[in-house]
XYZ file of C-alpha atoms in Angstrom:
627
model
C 0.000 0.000 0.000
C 1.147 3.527 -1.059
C -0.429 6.848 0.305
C 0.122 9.960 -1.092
C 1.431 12.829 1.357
C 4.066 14.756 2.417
C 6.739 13.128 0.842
C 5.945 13.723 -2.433
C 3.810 13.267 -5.324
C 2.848 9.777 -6.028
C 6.130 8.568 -3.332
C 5.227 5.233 -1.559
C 5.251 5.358 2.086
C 3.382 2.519 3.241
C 0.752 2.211 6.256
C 4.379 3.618 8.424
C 3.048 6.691 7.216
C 0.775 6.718 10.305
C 2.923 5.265 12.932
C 4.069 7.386 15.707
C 6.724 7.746 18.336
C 4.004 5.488 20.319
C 4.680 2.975 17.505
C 5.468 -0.639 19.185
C 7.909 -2.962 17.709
C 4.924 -5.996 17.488
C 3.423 -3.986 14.879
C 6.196 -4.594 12.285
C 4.705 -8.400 11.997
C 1.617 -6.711 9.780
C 4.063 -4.906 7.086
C 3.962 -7.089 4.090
C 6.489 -7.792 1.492
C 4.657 -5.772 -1.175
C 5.185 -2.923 0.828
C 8.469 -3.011 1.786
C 9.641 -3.372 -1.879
C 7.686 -0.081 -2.466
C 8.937 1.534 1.134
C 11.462 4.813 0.420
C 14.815 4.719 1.895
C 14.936 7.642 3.443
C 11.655 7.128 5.426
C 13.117 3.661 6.229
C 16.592 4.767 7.207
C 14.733 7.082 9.781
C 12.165 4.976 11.403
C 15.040 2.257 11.861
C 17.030 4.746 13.423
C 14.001 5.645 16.266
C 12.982 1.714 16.027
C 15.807 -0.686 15.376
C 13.485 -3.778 15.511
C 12.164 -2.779 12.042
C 15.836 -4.232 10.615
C 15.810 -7.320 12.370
C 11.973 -7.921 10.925
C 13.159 -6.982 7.333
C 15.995 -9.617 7.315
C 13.792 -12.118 8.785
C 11.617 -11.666 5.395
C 14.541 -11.435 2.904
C 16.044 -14.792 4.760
C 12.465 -16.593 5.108
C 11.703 -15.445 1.228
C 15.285 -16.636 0.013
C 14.545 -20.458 1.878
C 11.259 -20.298 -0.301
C 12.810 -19.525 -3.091
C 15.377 -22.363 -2.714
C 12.931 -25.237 -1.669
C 10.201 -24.134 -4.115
C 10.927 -23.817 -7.968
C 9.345 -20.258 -9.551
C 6.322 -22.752 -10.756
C 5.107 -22.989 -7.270
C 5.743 -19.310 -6.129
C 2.725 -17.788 -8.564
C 4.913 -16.017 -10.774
C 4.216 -15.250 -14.395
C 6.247 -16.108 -16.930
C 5.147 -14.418 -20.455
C 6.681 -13.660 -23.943
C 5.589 -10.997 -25.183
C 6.897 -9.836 -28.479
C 10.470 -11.490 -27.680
C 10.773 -10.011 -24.045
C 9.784 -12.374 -21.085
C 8.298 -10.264 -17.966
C 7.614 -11.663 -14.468
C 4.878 -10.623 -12.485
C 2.569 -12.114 -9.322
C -0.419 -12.458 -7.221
C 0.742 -13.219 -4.238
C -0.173 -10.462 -1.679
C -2.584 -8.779 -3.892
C -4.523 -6.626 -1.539
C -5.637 -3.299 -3.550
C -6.531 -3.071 -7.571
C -7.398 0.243 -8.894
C -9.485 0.620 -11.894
C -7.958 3.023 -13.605
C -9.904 4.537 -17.415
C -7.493 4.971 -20.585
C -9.190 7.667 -21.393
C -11.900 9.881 -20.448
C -15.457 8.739 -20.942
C -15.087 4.719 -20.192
C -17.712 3.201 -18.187
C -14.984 2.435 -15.189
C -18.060 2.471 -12.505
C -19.881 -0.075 -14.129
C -17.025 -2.217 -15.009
C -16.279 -1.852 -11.313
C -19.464 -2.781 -9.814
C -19.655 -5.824 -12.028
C -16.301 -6.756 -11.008
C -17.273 -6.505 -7.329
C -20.550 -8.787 -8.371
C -18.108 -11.350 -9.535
C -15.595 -11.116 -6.828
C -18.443 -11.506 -4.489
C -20.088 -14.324 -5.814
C -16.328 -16.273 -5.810
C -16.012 -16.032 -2.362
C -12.829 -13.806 -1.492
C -11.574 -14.495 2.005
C -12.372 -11.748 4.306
C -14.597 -10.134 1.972
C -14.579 -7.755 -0.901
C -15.132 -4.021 -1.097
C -14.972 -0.955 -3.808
C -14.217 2.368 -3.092
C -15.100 5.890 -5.284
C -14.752 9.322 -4.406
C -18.414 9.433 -3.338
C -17.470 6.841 -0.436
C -14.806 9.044 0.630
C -16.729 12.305 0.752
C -19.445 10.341 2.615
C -17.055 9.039 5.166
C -14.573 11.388 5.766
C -16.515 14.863 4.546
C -15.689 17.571 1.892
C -12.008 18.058 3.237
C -10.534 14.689 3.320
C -8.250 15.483 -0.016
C -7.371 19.040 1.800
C -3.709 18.896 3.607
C -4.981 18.247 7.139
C -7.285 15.523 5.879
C -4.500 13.458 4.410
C -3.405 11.756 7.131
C -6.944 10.651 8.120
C -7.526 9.628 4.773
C -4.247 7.625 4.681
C -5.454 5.807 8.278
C -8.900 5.319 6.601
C -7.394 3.408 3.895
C -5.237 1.052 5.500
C -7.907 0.069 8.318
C -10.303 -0.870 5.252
C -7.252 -2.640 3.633
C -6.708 -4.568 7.244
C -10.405 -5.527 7.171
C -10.900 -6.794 3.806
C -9.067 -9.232 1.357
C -9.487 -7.226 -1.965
C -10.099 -3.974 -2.243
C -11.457 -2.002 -5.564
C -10.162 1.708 -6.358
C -12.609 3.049 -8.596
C -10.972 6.059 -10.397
C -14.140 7.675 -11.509
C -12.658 11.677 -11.578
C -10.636 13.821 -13.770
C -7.226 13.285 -14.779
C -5.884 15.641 -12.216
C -8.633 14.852 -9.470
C -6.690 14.396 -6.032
C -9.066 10.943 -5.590
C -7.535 9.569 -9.226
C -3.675 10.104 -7.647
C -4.372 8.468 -4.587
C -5.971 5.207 -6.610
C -2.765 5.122 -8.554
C -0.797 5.356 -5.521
C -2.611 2.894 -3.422
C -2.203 -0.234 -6.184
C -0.758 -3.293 -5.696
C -2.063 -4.015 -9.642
C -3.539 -1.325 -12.216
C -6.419 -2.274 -14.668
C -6.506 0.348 -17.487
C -9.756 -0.167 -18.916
C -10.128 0.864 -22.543
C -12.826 0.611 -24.960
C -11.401 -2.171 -27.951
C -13.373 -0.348 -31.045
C -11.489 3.334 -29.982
C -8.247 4.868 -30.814
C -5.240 2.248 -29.510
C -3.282 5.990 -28.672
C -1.686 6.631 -24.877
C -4.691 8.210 -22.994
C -4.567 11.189 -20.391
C -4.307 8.492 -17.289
C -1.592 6.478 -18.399
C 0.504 9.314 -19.420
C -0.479 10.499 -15.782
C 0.330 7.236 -14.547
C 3.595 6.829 -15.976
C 4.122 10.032 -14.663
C 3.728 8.535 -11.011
C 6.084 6.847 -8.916
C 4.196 3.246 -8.998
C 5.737 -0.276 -9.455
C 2.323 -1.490 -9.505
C 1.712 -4.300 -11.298
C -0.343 -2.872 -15.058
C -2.951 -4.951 -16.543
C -4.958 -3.804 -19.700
C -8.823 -4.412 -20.328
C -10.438 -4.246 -23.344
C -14.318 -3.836 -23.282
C -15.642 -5.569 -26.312
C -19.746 -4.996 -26.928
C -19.418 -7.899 -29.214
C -18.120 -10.990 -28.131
C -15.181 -11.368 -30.951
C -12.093 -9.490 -31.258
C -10.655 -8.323 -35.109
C -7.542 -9.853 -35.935
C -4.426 -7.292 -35.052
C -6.441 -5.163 -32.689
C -4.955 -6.339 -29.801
C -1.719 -5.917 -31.262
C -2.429 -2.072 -32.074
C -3.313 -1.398 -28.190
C 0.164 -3.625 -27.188
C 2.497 -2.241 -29.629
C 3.421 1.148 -28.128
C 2.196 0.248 -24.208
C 5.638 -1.372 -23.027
C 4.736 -0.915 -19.620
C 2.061 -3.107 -19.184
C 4.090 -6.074 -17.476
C 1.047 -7.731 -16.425
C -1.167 -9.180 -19.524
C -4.416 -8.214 -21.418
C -7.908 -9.172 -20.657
C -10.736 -9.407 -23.404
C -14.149 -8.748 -21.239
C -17.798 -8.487 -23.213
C -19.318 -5.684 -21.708
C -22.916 -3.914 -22.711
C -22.136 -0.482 -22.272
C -22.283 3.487 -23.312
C -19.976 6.263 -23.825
C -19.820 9.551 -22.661
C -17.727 12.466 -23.732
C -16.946 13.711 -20.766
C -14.822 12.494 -17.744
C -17.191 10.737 -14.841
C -16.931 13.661 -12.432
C -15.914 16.759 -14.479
C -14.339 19.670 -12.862
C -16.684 21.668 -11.012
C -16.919 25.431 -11.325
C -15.214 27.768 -8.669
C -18.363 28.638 -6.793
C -16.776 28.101 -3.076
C -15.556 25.206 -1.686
C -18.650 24.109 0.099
C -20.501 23.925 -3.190
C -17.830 22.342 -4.953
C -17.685 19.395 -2.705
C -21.312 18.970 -2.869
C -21.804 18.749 -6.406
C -18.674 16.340 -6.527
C -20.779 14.228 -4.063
C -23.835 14.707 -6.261
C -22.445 14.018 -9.043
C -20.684 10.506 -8.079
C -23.975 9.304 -6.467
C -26.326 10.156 -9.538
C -23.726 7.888 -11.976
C -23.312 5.382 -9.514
C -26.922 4.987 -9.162
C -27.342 5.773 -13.161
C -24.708 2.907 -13.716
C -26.344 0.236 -12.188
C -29.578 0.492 -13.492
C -27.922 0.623 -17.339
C -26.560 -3.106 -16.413
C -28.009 -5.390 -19.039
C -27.172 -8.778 -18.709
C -26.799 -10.839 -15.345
C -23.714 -12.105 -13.433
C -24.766 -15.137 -12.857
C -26.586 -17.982 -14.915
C -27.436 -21.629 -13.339
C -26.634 -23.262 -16.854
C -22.933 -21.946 -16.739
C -21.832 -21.024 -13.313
C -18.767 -18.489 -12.479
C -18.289 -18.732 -16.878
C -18.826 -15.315 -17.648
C -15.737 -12.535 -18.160
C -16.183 -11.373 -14.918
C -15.427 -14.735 -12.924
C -12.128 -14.914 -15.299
C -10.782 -11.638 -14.383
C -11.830 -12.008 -10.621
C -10.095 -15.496 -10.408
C -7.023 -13.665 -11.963
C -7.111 -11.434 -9.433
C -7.819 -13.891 -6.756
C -4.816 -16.282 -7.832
C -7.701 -19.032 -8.560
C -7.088 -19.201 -12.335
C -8.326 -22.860 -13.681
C -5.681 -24.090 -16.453
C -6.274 -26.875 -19.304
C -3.156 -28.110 -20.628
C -3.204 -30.410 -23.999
C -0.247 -32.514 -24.792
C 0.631 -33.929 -28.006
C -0.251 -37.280 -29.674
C -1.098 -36.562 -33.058
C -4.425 -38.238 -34.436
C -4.986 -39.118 -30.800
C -5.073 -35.697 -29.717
C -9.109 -35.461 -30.958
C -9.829 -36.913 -27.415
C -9.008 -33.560 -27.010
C -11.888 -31.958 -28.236
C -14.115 -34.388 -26.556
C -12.965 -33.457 -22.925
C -13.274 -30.350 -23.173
C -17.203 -30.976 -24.155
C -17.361 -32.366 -21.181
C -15.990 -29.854 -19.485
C -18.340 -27.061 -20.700
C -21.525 -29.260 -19.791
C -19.801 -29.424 -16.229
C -19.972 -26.005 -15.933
C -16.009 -25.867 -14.831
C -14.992 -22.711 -16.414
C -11.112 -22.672 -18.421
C -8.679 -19.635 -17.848
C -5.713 -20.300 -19.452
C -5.118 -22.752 -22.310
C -1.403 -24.261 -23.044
C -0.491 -27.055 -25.318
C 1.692 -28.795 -27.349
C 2.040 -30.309 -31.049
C -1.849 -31.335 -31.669
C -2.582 -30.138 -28.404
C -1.741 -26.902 -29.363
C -4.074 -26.735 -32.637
C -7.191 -28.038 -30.213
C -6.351 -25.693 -27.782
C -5.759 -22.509 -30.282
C -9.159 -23.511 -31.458
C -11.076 -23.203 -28.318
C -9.195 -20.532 -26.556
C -10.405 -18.146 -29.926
C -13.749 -18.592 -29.291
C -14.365 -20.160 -25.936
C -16.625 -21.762 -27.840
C -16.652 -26.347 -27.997
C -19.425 -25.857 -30.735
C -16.950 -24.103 -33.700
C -13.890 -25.959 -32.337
C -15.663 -29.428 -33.060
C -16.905 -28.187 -36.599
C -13.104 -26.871 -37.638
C -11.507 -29.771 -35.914
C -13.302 -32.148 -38.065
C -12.545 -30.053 -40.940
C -8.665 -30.108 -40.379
C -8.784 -33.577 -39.495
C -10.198 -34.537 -42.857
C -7.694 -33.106 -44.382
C -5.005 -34.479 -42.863
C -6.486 -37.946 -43.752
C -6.365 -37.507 -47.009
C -3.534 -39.412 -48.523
C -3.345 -38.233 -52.184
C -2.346 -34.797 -50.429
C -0.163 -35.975 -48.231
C 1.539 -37.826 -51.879
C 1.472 -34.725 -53.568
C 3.169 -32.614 -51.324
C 6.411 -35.425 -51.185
C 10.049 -34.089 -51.775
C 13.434 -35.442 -51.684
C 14.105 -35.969 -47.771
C 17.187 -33.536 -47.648
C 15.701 -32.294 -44.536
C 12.069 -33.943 -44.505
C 9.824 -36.205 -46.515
C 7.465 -33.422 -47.675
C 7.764 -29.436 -48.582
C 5.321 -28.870 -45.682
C 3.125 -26.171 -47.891
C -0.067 -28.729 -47.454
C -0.107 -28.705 -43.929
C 0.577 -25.007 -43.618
C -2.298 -24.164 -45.843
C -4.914 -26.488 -44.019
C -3.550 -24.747 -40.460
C -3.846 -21.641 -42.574
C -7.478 -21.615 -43.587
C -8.237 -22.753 -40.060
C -6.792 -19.467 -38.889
C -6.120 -17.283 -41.325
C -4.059 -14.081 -39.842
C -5.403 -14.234 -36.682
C -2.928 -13.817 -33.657
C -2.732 -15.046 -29.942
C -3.053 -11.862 -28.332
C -6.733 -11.375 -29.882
C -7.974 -14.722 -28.580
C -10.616 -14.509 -25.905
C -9.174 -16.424 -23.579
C -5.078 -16.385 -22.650
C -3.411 -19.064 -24.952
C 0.049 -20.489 -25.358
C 1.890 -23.002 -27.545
C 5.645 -24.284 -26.773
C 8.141 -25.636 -29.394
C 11.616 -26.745 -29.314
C 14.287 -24.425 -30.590
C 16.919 -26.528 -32.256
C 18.876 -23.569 -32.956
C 19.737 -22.060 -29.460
C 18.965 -25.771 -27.867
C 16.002 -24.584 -25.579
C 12.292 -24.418 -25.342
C 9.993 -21.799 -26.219
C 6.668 -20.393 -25.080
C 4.864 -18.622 -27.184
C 1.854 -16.100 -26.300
C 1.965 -13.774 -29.258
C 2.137 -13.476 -32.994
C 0.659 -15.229 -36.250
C -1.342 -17.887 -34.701
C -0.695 -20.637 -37.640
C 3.044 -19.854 -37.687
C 3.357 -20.988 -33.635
C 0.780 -23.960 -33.984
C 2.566 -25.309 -37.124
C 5.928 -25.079 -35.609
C 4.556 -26.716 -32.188
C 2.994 -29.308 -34.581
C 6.529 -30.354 -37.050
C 7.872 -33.632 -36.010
C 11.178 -33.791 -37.391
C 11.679 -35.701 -40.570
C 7.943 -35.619 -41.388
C 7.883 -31.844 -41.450
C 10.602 -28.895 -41.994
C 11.081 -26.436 -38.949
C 9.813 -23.150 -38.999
C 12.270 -20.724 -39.258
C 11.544 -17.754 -36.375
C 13.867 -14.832 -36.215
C 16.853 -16.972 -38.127
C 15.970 -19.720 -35.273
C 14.460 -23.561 -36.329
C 11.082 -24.018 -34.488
C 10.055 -28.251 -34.137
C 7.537 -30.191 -31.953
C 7.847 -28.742 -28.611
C 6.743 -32.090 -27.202
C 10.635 -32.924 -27.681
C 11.553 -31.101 -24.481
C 7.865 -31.264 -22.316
C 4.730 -32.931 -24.340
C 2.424 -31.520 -21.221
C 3.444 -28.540 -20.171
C 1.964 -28.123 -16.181
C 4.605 -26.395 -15.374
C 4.696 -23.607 -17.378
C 1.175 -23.581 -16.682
C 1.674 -22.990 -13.120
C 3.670 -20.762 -13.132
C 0.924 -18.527 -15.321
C -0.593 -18.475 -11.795
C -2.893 -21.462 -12.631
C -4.220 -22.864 -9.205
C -5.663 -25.974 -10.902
C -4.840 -27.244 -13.972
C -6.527 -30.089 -15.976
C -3.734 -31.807 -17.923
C -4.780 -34.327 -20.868
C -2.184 -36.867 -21.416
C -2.542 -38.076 -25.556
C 0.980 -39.140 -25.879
C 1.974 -42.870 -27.629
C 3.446 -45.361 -24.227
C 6.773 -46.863 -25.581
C 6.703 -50.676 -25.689
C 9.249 -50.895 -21.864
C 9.541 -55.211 -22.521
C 12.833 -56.486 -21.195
C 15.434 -56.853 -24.006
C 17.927 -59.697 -24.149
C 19.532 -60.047 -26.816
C 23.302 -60.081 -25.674
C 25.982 -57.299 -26.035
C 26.304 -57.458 -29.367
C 23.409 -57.606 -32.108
C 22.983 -58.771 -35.888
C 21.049 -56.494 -38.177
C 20.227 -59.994 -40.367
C 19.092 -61.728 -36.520
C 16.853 -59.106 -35.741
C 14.919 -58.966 -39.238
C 14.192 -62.687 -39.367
C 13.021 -62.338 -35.608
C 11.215 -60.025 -36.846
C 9.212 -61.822 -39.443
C 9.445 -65.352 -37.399
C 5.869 -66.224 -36.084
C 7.267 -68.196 -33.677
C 10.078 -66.372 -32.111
C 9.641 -66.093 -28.365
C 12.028 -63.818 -28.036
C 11.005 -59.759 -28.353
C 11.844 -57.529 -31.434
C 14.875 -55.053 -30.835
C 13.696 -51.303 -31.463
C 14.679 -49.954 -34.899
C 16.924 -47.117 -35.831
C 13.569 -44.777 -36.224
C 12.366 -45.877 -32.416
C 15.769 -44.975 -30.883
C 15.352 -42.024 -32.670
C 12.225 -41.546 -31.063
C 12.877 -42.351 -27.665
C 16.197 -40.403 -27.749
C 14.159 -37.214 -28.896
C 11.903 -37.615 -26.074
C 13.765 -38.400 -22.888
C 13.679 -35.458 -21.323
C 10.035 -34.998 -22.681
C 9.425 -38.463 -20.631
C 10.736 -36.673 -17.417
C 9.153 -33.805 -17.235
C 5.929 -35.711 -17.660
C 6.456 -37.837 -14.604
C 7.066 -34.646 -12.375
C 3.741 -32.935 -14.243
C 1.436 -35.228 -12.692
C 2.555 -35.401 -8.842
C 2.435 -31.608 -9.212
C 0.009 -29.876 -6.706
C -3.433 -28.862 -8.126
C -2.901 -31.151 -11.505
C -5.733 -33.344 -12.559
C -3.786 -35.609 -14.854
C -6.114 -37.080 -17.710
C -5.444 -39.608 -19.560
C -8.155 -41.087 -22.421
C -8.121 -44.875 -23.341
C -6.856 -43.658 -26.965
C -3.473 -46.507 -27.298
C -5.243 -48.607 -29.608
C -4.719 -45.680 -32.338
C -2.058 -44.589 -34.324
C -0.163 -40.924 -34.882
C -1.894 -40.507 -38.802
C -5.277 -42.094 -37.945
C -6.906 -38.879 -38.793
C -9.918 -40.354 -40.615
C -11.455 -41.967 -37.156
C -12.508 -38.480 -36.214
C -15.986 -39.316 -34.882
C -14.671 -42.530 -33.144
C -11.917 -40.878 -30.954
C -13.656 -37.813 -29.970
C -16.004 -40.443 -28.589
C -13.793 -42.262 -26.423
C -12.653 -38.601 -25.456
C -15.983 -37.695 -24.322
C -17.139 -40.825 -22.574
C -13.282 -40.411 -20.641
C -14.233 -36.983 -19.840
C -17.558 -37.399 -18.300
C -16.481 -40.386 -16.223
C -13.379 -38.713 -14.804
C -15.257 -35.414 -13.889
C -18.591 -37.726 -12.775
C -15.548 -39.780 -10.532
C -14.591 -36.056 -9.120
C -18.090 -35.040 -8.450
C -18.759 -37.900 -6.438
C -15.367 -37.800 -3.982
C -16.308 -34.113 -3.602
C -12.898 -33.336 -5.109
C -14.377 -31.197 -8.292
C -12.833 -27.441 -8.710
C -15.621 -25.439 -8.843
C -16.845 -22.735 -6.859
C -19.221 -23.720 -3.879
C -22.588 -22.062 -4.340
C -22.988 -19.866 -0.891
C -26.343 -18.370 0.239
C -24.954 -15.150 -1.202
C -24.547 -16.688 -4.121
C -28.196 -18.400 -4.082
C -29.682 -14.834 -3.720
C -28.314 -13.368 -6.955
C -29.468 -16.330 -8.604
C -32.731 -15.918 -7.594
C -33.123 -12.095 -8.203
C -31.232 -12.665 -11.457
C -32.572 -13.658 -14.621
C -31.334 -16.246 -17.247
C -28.434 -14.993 -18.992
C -29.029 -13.806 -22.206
C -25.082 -13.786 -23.449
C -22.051 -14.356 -22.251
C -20.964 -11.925 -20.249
C-alpha cells in the first residue's frame, strides 16, 4: 500500500506513514512484502534509526523469502512467466490486496465495469470479503475536506484500516485526470487495470501518461471492453504495440455499455468550496446509481456457473485461475476436443489454455472462441484433411531435410486461422516448441497464430522447422509434451492436464551385447520367435528425442493442483486422422467419467454455491449472453 502525502507526489510510504513515536515494535509483523519493496529509503533509514526492531523484521523476510525460493521452484511461487513480443516479464499475485481501476481515457464506463467486477468477486467467495471504493465513499465518510492537507493523514489511516479488514479492495478512479481521488488510486495499487474501450483509438490516454508520470511499481494490466463478443484480428496488437509498460497481460471482457464524452466527475466550477464538494458528491452518487440500473445482462446464470468474463478476471485477481493443458499425440489428440465438451456441460470454467504439437491446434481452437461448438466443426474439418492421402503424396520431396515441402499442412492450419494472432484470442493461450537452434524451449503467447501452432505441430523428418527470427522451431513435445509447469507458473491454481501421448513398448530386451542387423529382421518376421523384437533405428530415434520430454511428464502429474487425464486412446495410431468421430467419442465418454468420478469424492474445482450466491441467482434472470 502507497499513500500519497508529504513526501511527495505519487512517493510510496506505506501504512508507516501513520505510525508514531508510540509505535510498538509488534506492529512490524503486519508490514507485508509488497510494501516493503515499495517503502522509500529515506523514510526507512529514519524509522530504523528511532525503532531498530524494524531491521531485524526486514531480514527475517529477505532470509524466510530466500529459503522459499530455494525449496520451491518459480512454478510454485505464482509467478508469471510471459513472452511478449520477444521479451519475457515476471509478475505475481501473491499479496494482492488493492486493484485500482484506472480509465485509458476519459469517458469509459470504469463504474460499471467496477461494480460488475465486485458482483463477480463476491459471488467467488474472497476471504475476508470484498469491497470498492469511489470518491463518493470518501466524501461520505470522511466529509468535503478529506483530499485538503490536514485531511491526508486521516484519509491515509482510513485506507489502511479498510485494507486490514478486507481481502481485496477495488479503487474506482471515476474523476478527472488531475482529481486528487484519481492520484491516490494510482498510488494505493498493488495491480492497475486500465480499462479501454477495444473499437477506440489504440493511442496513450490522459491516465496512463499520468500514470507513468507517477512513482508506482504497480503491477499494469490492460482491459479491453468488447460490446461484441469477438475481437478483429491485429487489434490487440495495435493497443500492445506502443504500451511497453504493461508487465502484467491483457484481458478481453464483453461488456454492454455506453460512452460519454466527458470524464465521470468533471471539474466543477469555482463557486466556493462548500458547493464544490457537494456537487462532486452529487455528481458521483447520480452515476453510480445511473450505472447500475444501465446493467443489461446478469452475473450469474445456473446453466454456466462463475463462466462469464467477470469470474475470469476475478479469479485472476484472486490467484484461482483454472488451467487446461493439452499434450501432443497426433491423431490421438481429438480426445481432445471431446474433454473439453465435457468440461463445458460441467460447468467448470477454463482460464488459461497451453499445449503442445496437436494439443496446441485443439487448444488454439477453443481458446479463440471459448466456444466447444466451432472448435468441433473446424476440428473435423482439419482432421479430414489431414487424412487424405493423395495430399499428403502430392506434397512429397526429396528428404534432404524432410519427406514433404510442408506447404499442405501449412495451408490447411492456414485456412483454419487465417491471420489471426494469440493476443486477440478470448481467452489467454500459449503453444511451446523446441528451438533446435539455441537448444532450448519456447513459449509462445503472441504473434501469427498458424506460424506458432505449425511449428509446435513439425515432427522432425515428417515436417521442416519453422524458421523464427533466423531460429528452427520443431515439436515442442521434444523437451515437455504436457506442459503443467509452465502452466503454473501462469498463476494457474488448478490445472486439468490431458495426457494423448503414444506409451513406448518398456519389454525387457535380451539379446546379448552385441546384435545382428540380419538376426533381428528374421526375428522379426518369425511367427514363432519367443524372443522380443529389438527397437529400430527410427524408435531410438524416437525415444532419444523424447527423454527429457518423458521426465518432465512424470514430475507434471505429482504436481500440486494437476488433474492428470489420460483417455483410453493406445489402440490408435499418430496418422489415424480419418477416425474423427470414433476418438472424440472415447474422449468424451473419458471426460464425463473422470469429472462424474470427481463429483462424487467431492474433489471437483468449482466454486461452492454460498447463500450469497443463491440470492443473486434468484433475483437474477437467465443470462441472455455471455458476459
Amino acid at each position: 500500500m502507497t499513500v500519497v502525502g508529504e513526501y511527495g507526489q505519487g512517493e510510496s510510504v506505506g501504512e508507516l506513514e501513520v505510525m508514531t513515536e508510540s509505535t510498538r515494535p509488534s506492529t512490524l509483523h503486519a508490514i507485508r512484502e509488497t510494501e516493503l519493496a515499495k517503502f522509500p529509503r529515506s523514510l526507512f533509514n529514519s524509522l530504523a534509526q528511532e525503532h531498530p526492531g524494524i531491521t531485524i523484521q526486514v531480514s527475517k523476510l529477505i532470509a524466510q523469502r530466500m529459503r522459499d525460493l530455494v525449496a520451491h521452484p518459480r512454478s510454485e511461487k505464482g509467478i508469471e512467466q510471459a513472452h511478449v513480443g520477444g521479451v519475457q516479464t515476471a509478475t505475481s499475485n501473491v499479496n494482492l490486496r488493492t486493484v485500482a481501476i484506472v480509465p485509458v481515457t476519459a469517458g469509459v464506463p470504469v463504474v460499471e465495469f467496477g461494480h460488475r467486477l465486485l458482483n463477480a468477486l463476491h459471488q467467488m467467495g474472497v476471504p475476508r470479503g470484498v469491497t470498492s471504493l469511489n470518491q463518493a465513499a470518501i466524501l461520505n465518510h470522511l466529509g468535503r475536506h478529506a483530499f485538503s492537507k490536514m485531511g491526508k493523514l486521516k484519509l491515509s489511516q482510513y485506507l489502511a484500516d479498510l485494507e486490514e479488514k478486507y481481502g481485496l479492495v477495488l479503487y474506482i478512479a471515476d474523476t478527472n485526470v488531475n482529481a486528487p481521488w484519481t492520484q491516490t488510486c494510482i498510488a494505493q495499487a498493488d495491480s492497475i487495470l486500465l480499462v479501454g474501450v477495444a473499437e477506440a483509438s489504440p493511442r496513450i490516454g490522459e491516465y496512463e501518461r499520468f500514470l507513468l508520470g507517477m512513482k508506482t511499481t504497480a503491477k499494469k494490466e490492460l482491459v479491453l471492453l468488447h460490446s461484441e463478443r469477438y475481437c478483429s484480428p491485429g487489434l490487440t496488437r495495435r493497443w500492445l504495440k506502443n504500451r511497453l509498460w504493461i508487465n502484467g497481460g491483457h484481458h478481453h471482457i464483453q461488456m454492454a455499455f455506453r460512452l460519454t464524452t466527458e470524464p465521470s466527475h468533471p471539474h466543477p466550477k469555482k463557486f466556493g468550496t462548500v458547493l464544490k464538494q457537494r456537487v462532486q458528491i452529487l455528481q458521483a452518487e447520480i452515476q453510480k446509481y445511473t450505472s447500475r440500473r444501465i446493467q443489461q445482462t446478469p452475473l450469474y446464470s445456473a446453466q454456466t456457473p462463475f463462466k462469464g468474463d467477470f469470474h475470469r478476471l476475478a479469479r485472476r485477481l484472486c490467484g484461482k485461475s483454472v488451467g487446461l493443458v493439452l499434450g501432443g499425440g497426433g491423431a490421438r489428440g481429438i480426445a481432445q476436443v471431446g474433454v473439453i465438451k465435457a468440461l463445458e456441460e460441467a460447468g467448470i470454467p477454463i482460464d488459461i489454455i497451453g499445449g503442445t504439437s496437436i494439443g496446441s491446434f485443439i487448444g488454439a481452437l477453443y481458446a479463440r472462441d471459448a466456444d466447444v461448438v466451432p472448435m468441433y466443426g473446424r476440428a473435423k474439418k482439419f482432421s479430414g484433411r489431414m487424412g487424405s492421402m493423395w495430399r499428403f503424396a502430392l506434397d512429397l520431396t526429396y528428404p534432404t531435410v524432410s519427406y514433404t515441402t510442408g506447404h499442405e499442412f501449412n495451408r490447411g492450419i492456414f485456412k483454419t486461422f487465417g491471420d489471426s494472432q494469440i493476443e486477440d484470442f478470448w481467452l489467454e493461450f500459449y503453444c511451446n516448441t523446441t528451438n533446435i537452434s539455441r537448444s532450448r524451449a519456447e513459449y509462445h503467447s503472441s504473434g501469427y497464430v498458424w506460424r506458432y501452432v505449425r511449428a509446435s505441430m513439425s515432427l522432425a523428418g515428417l515436417l521442416p522447422p519453422i524458421c523464427d527470427e533466423g531460429s528452427m522451431l520443431l515439436d515442442g513435445g521434444y523437451i515437455d509434451n504436457l506442459t503443467v509447469a509452465h502452466m503454473k507458473s501462469l498463476g494457474a491454481d488448478v490445472i486439468f492436464a490431458v495426457d494423448v501421448g503414444s506409451i513406448d513398448d518398456n519389454t525387457p530386451q535380451s539379446y546379448g551385447d552385441s546384435l545382428s542387423g540380419f538376426w533381428s529382421m528374421f526375428n522379426r518376421w518369425n511367427p514363432f520367435s519367443s524372443l522380443p523384437n529389438p527397437p529400430t533405428l527410427s524408435e531410438l530415434q524416437a525415444r532419444l528425442a523424447y527423454v527429457s520430454s518423458i521426465d518432465n511428464l512424470e514430475r507434471a502429474k505429482s504436481l500440486s493442483g494437476c488433474l492428470y487425464m489420460r483417455p483410453p486412446i493406445d489402440p490408435y495410431g499418430t496418422l489415424d486422422f480419418g477416425k474423427f468421430d470414433e476418438i472424440y467419442q472415447v474422449g468424451y465418454a473419458y471426460g464425463k467419467e473422470f469429472l462424474d468420478r470427481l463429483r462424487n469424492e467431492g474433489s471437483l474445482p468449482i466454486p461452492e454455491e454460498t447463500e450469497e450466491k443463491r440470492k443473486l441467482q434468484r433475483t437474477m434472470a437467465p443470462r441472455r449472453a455471455s458476459i
